[in-house]
Short mmCIF file of C-alpha atoms in Angstrom, two decimals:
data_model
loop_
_atom_site.label_atom_id
_atom_site.label_comp_id
_atom_site.label_asym_id
_atom_site.label_seq_id
_atom_site.Cartn_x
_atom_site.Cartn_y
_atom_site.Cartn_z
CA MET G 185 -1.00 -16.37 -19.23
CA ARG G 186 1.20 -16.81 -15.15
CA ALA G 187 -0.95 -18.38 -12.46
CA TYR G 188 -0.42 -17.98 -9.23
CA TYR G 189 -2.04 -17.48 -5.77
CA PHE G 190 -2.71 -14.12 -4.34
CA ASP G 191 -1.48 -13.04 -1.01
CA ASN G 192 -4.58 -11.11 -0.04
CA LEU G 193 -2.23 -8.90 1.53
CA PRO G 194 -3.87 -5.16 2.04
CA GLY G 195 -3.33 -2.72 -0.70
CA ASP G 196 -3.67 -1.42 -3.95
CA GLN G 197 -5.24 -4.25 -5.74
CA ARG G 198 -3.01 -2.96 -8.90
CA LEU G 199 -0.37 -4.72 -7.15
CA PRO G 200 0.69 -7.74 -8.14
CA HIS G 201 -0.11 -9.37 -4.77
CA ASP G 202 2.06 -12.32 -5.59
CA PHE G 203 3.90 -14.75 -2.38
CA ASN G 204 7.16 -14.34 -2.11
CA PRO G 205 8.20 -16.69 -3.28
CA SER G 206 5.28 -17.14 -5.23
CA ARG G 207 3.31 -20.07 -5.61
CA PRO G 208 2.98 -20.62 -8.52
CA VAL G 209 -0.45 -22.81 -9.82
CA SER G 210 0.05 -25.28 -13.16
CA GLN G 211 -2.17 -25.78 -15.50
CA GLU G 212 -4.08 -29.33 -14.00
CA THR G 213 -4.82 -27.35 -11.07
CA LEU G 214 -7.04 -24.62 -13.47
CA GLU G 215 -8.02 -26.96 -15.36
CA ALA G 216 -9.17 -28.90 -12.43
CA ILE G 217 -11.31 -25.55 -11.47
CA GLY G 218 -13.11 -25.57 -15.28
CA VAL G 219 -10.43 -22.01 -16.14
CA LYS G 220 -9.11 -22.62 -19.79
CA SER G 221 -6.04 -21.04 -21.51
CA TRP G 222 -4.58 -20.62 -25.11
CA GLU G 223 -1.88 -18.77 -26.04
CA ILE G 224 -2.30 -17.20 -29.45
CA PRO G 225 -0.03 -14.68 -31.01
CA VAL G 226 -1.21 -11.46 -31.87
CA GLU G 227 0.05 -10.88 -35.60
CA ARG G 228 -1.90 -13.06 -37.42
CA TYR G 229 -4.41 -14.29 -34.23
CA GLU G 230 -7.61 -14.54 -36.37
CA PRO G 231 -7.06 -18.24 -38.06
CA LYS G 232 -6.28 -20.00 -34.35
CA LEU G 233 -9.15 -17.58 -32.38
CA ASN G 234 -11.95 -18.77 -34.99
CA ALA G 235 -11.08 -21.66 -35.18
CA VAL G 236 -11.16 -21.64 -30.95
CA ALA G 237 -14.41 -19.86 -31.62
CA LYS G 238 -15.96 -22.22 -33.86
CA GLU G 239 -14.83 -25.65 -31.72
CA ARG G 240 -16.25 -23.97 -28.48
CA ASP G 241 -20.02 -21.82 -30.41
CA TYR G 242 -18.63 -18.49 -29.63
CA LYS G 243 -21.08 -16.68 -32.40
CA ASN G 244 -19.86 -13.45 -31.55
CA ARG G 245 -17.66 -11.00 -30.78
CA ASP G 246 -16.57 -7.23 -29.82
CA THR G 247 -14.00 -4.94 -28.48
CA ILE G 248 -12.98 -3.67 -25.07
CA ASN G 249 -11.11 -0.41 -24.51
CA VAL G 250 -10.84 -0.58 -20.01
CA SER G 251 -8.78 2.43 -19.65
CA ARG G 252 -9.24 6.23 -18.04
CA GLU G 253 -9.10 7.17 -22.00
CA GLY G 254 -11.45 4.45 -23.81
CA MET G 255 -14.06 4.80 -20.44
CA GLY G 256 -14.04 8.63 -19.84
CA ALA G 257 -15.73 9.76 -17.20
CA ILE G 258 -17.41 5.46 -15.58
CA TYR G 259 -14.06 4.30 -15.57
CA GLU G 260 -13.22 4.67 -12.04
CA GLU G 261 -16.78 3.04 -11.26
CA LYS G 262 -16.12 0.49 -13.09
CA ILE G 263 -13.18 -0.36 -12.29
CA LYS G 264 -14.74 -0.71 -8.57
CA GLY G 265 -17.22 -2.50 -10.06
CA PHE G 266 -15.05 -4.95 -11.88
CA PHE G 267 -13.20 -5.89 -8.86
CA GLN G 268 -16.14 -6.94 -6.75
CA GLU G 269 -16.36 -10.77 -6.32
CA HIS G 270 -18.96 -12.03 -9.11
CA MET G 271 -19.86 -14.81 -11.65
CA HIS G 272 -21.88 -15.00 -14.71
CA GLU G 273 -23.90 -17.39 -15.46
CA ASP G 274 -21.99 -17.60 -18.25
CA GLU G 275 -18.36 -18.15 -19.79
CA GLU G 276 -16.55 -15.28 -19.33
CA ILE G 277 -14.34 -15.55 -22.22
CA ARG G 278 -11.18 -12.92 -23.12
CA TYR G 279 -8.45 -12.75 -26.03
CA ILE G 280 -6.10 -9.79 -24.48
CA LEU G 281 -4.74 -7.95 -28.28
CA SER G 282 -3.48 -5.22 -25.48
CA GLY G 283 -2.23 -4.23 -22.72
CA SER G 284 -2.59 -6.23 -19.36
CA GLY G 285 -3.94 -7.03 -16.53
CA PHE G 286 -5.37 -9.56 -13.21
CA PHE G 287 -7.84 -11.94 -13.38
CA ASP G 288 -8.85 -13.26 -9.75
CA VAL G 289 -10.77 -16.62 -9.72
CA ARG G 290 -11.75 -18.54 -6.66
CA GLN G 291 -10.52 -22.43 -5.84
CA ALA G 292 -13.57 -23.58 -4.69
CA SER G 293 -12.39 -26.73 -2.50
CA THR G 294 -10.17 -23.81 -1.00
CA ASP G 295 -11.54 -21.17 -1.46
CA GLU G 296 -8.42 -19.07 -2.24
CA TRP G 297 -7.58 -16.20 -4.88
CA ILE G 298 -6.16 -17.63 -7.69
CA ARG G 299 -4.07 -14.16 -9.58
CA LEU G 300 -4.14 -15.22 -14.06
CA ALA G 301 -2.06 -12.15 -14.93
CA VAL G 302 -2.66 -11.71 -18.65
CA THR G 303 -0.74 -9.96 -21.31
CA PRO G 304 -1.41 -10.38 -25.08
CA GLY G 305 -1.77 -13.41 -27.34
CA ASP G 306 -3.83 -14.59 -23.87
CA LEU G 307 -7.08 -16.33 -24.14
CA ILE G 308 -8.90 -17.03 -21.44
CA VAL G 309 -12.50 -18.79 -20.74
CA ILE G 310 -13.83 -18.44 -17.24
CA PRO G 311 -16.73 -20.64 -16.49
CA ALA G 312 -19.93 -19.84 -15.48
CA GLY G 313 -20.55 -20.14 -12.12
CA ILE G 314 -17.10 -19.47 -10.59
CA TYR G 315 -16.81 -16.67 -8.30
CA HIS G 316 -14.06 -14.08 -9.85
CA ARG G 317 -12.90 -10.72 -10.52
CA PHE G 318 -10.69 -8.06 -13.08
CA THR G 319 -8.65 -5.18 -12.19
CA LEU G 320 -5.95 -3.80 -13.77
CA ASP G 321 -2.33 -4.04 -13.57
CA GLU G 322 0.19 -0.43 -12.79
CA ALA G 323 -0.24 -0.02 -16.72
CA ASP G 324 -3.13 0.68 -16.32
CA ASN G 325 -5.53 -0.96 -19.20
CA ILE G 326 -6.14 -3.72 -21.85
CA LYS G 327 -7.89 -3.91 -24.87
CA ALA G 328 -9.62 -7.42 -25.20
CA LEU G 329 -12.08 -9.11 -27.76
CA ARG G 330 -14.86 -10.49 -25.74
CA LEU G 331 -16.45 -13.67 -26.43
CA PHE G 332 -20.08 -14.83 -26.75
CA LYS G 333 -22.23 -18.42 -27.46
CA ASP G 334 -25.56 -16.08 -27.84
CA GLU G 335 -25.91 -12.21 -27.12
CA PRO G 336 -24.18 -10.82 -24.34
CA LYS G 337 -25.22 -11.25 -20.94
CA TRP G 338 -24.02 -8.55 -18.34
CA ILE G 339 -25.37 -9.42 -15.52
CA PRO G 340 -22.58 -10.03 -12.62
CA HIS G 341 -23.90 -12.16 -9.46
CA ASN G 342 -22.46 -10.72 -6.41
CA ARG G 343 -21.59 -13.36 -3.66
CA GLY G 344 -23.53 -14.08 -1.50
CA VAL G 345 -25.83 -16.51 0.00
CA GLU G 346 -28.33 -16.34 -2.43
CA THR G 347 -25.82 -16.06 -4.91
CA ASP G 348 -24.62 -19.25 -3.68
CA ALA G 349 -28.33 -21.02 -3.99
CA ASN G 350 -27.67 -19.96 -8.09
CA PRO G 351 -28.26 -23.07 -10.33
CA TYR G 352 -25.36 -21.86 -12.28
CA ARG G 353 -23.69 -21.72 -9.52
CA GLN G 354 -24.49 -25.02 -8.28
CA ASP G 355 -24.10 -27.03 -12.09
CA TYR G 356 -20.50 -25.50 -11.83
CA LEU G 357 -19.78 -27.11 -8.19
CA LYS G 358 -20.79 -30.59 -8.85
CA SER G 359 -18.87 -30.12 -12.61
CA ILE G 360 -16.04 -29.44 -10.42
CA GLY G 361 -16.48 -31.71 -8.09
CA VAL G 362 -17.50 -29.94 -4.92
CA GLY G 363 -20.49 -30.28 -2.68
CA ALA G 364 -23.32 -32.13 -3.08
#
């Protein structure tokens, strides 16, 4: 996974949106905002992925194919929805099997976007309460395992005053030492 600051320039969300020169983001910075990642080669990934799942108490999983072929008529609507800034009350855990894309996460202390460019073998954990969004890149497809602690919950809470006051958002901010 490659992490860098998003340039915020207008244009296709599927482009890299990297500064020139790039402004890379360190693993330490990601850990400070609660984002965790591992690289697990896709060939024979199951033992290592299962070990992480056991360690983090992930009990369920499924596979998602985000592509025109995989999603059919709802593809454009879903891509637009994934790219709306939101948070969840559960961790978002993804292991990339094929394809590629971008997860953008907000660095709460600066409100800057950090772009996470994911490719096969990347496992990422986006903490509950962090503002984030997702988009495909120009290859226009990604296949990922989604892992869950319990039953999947698909409730995105779009950024706003009400979501800022959400207890999961407040707990997240406390956990990273931001805010009251």
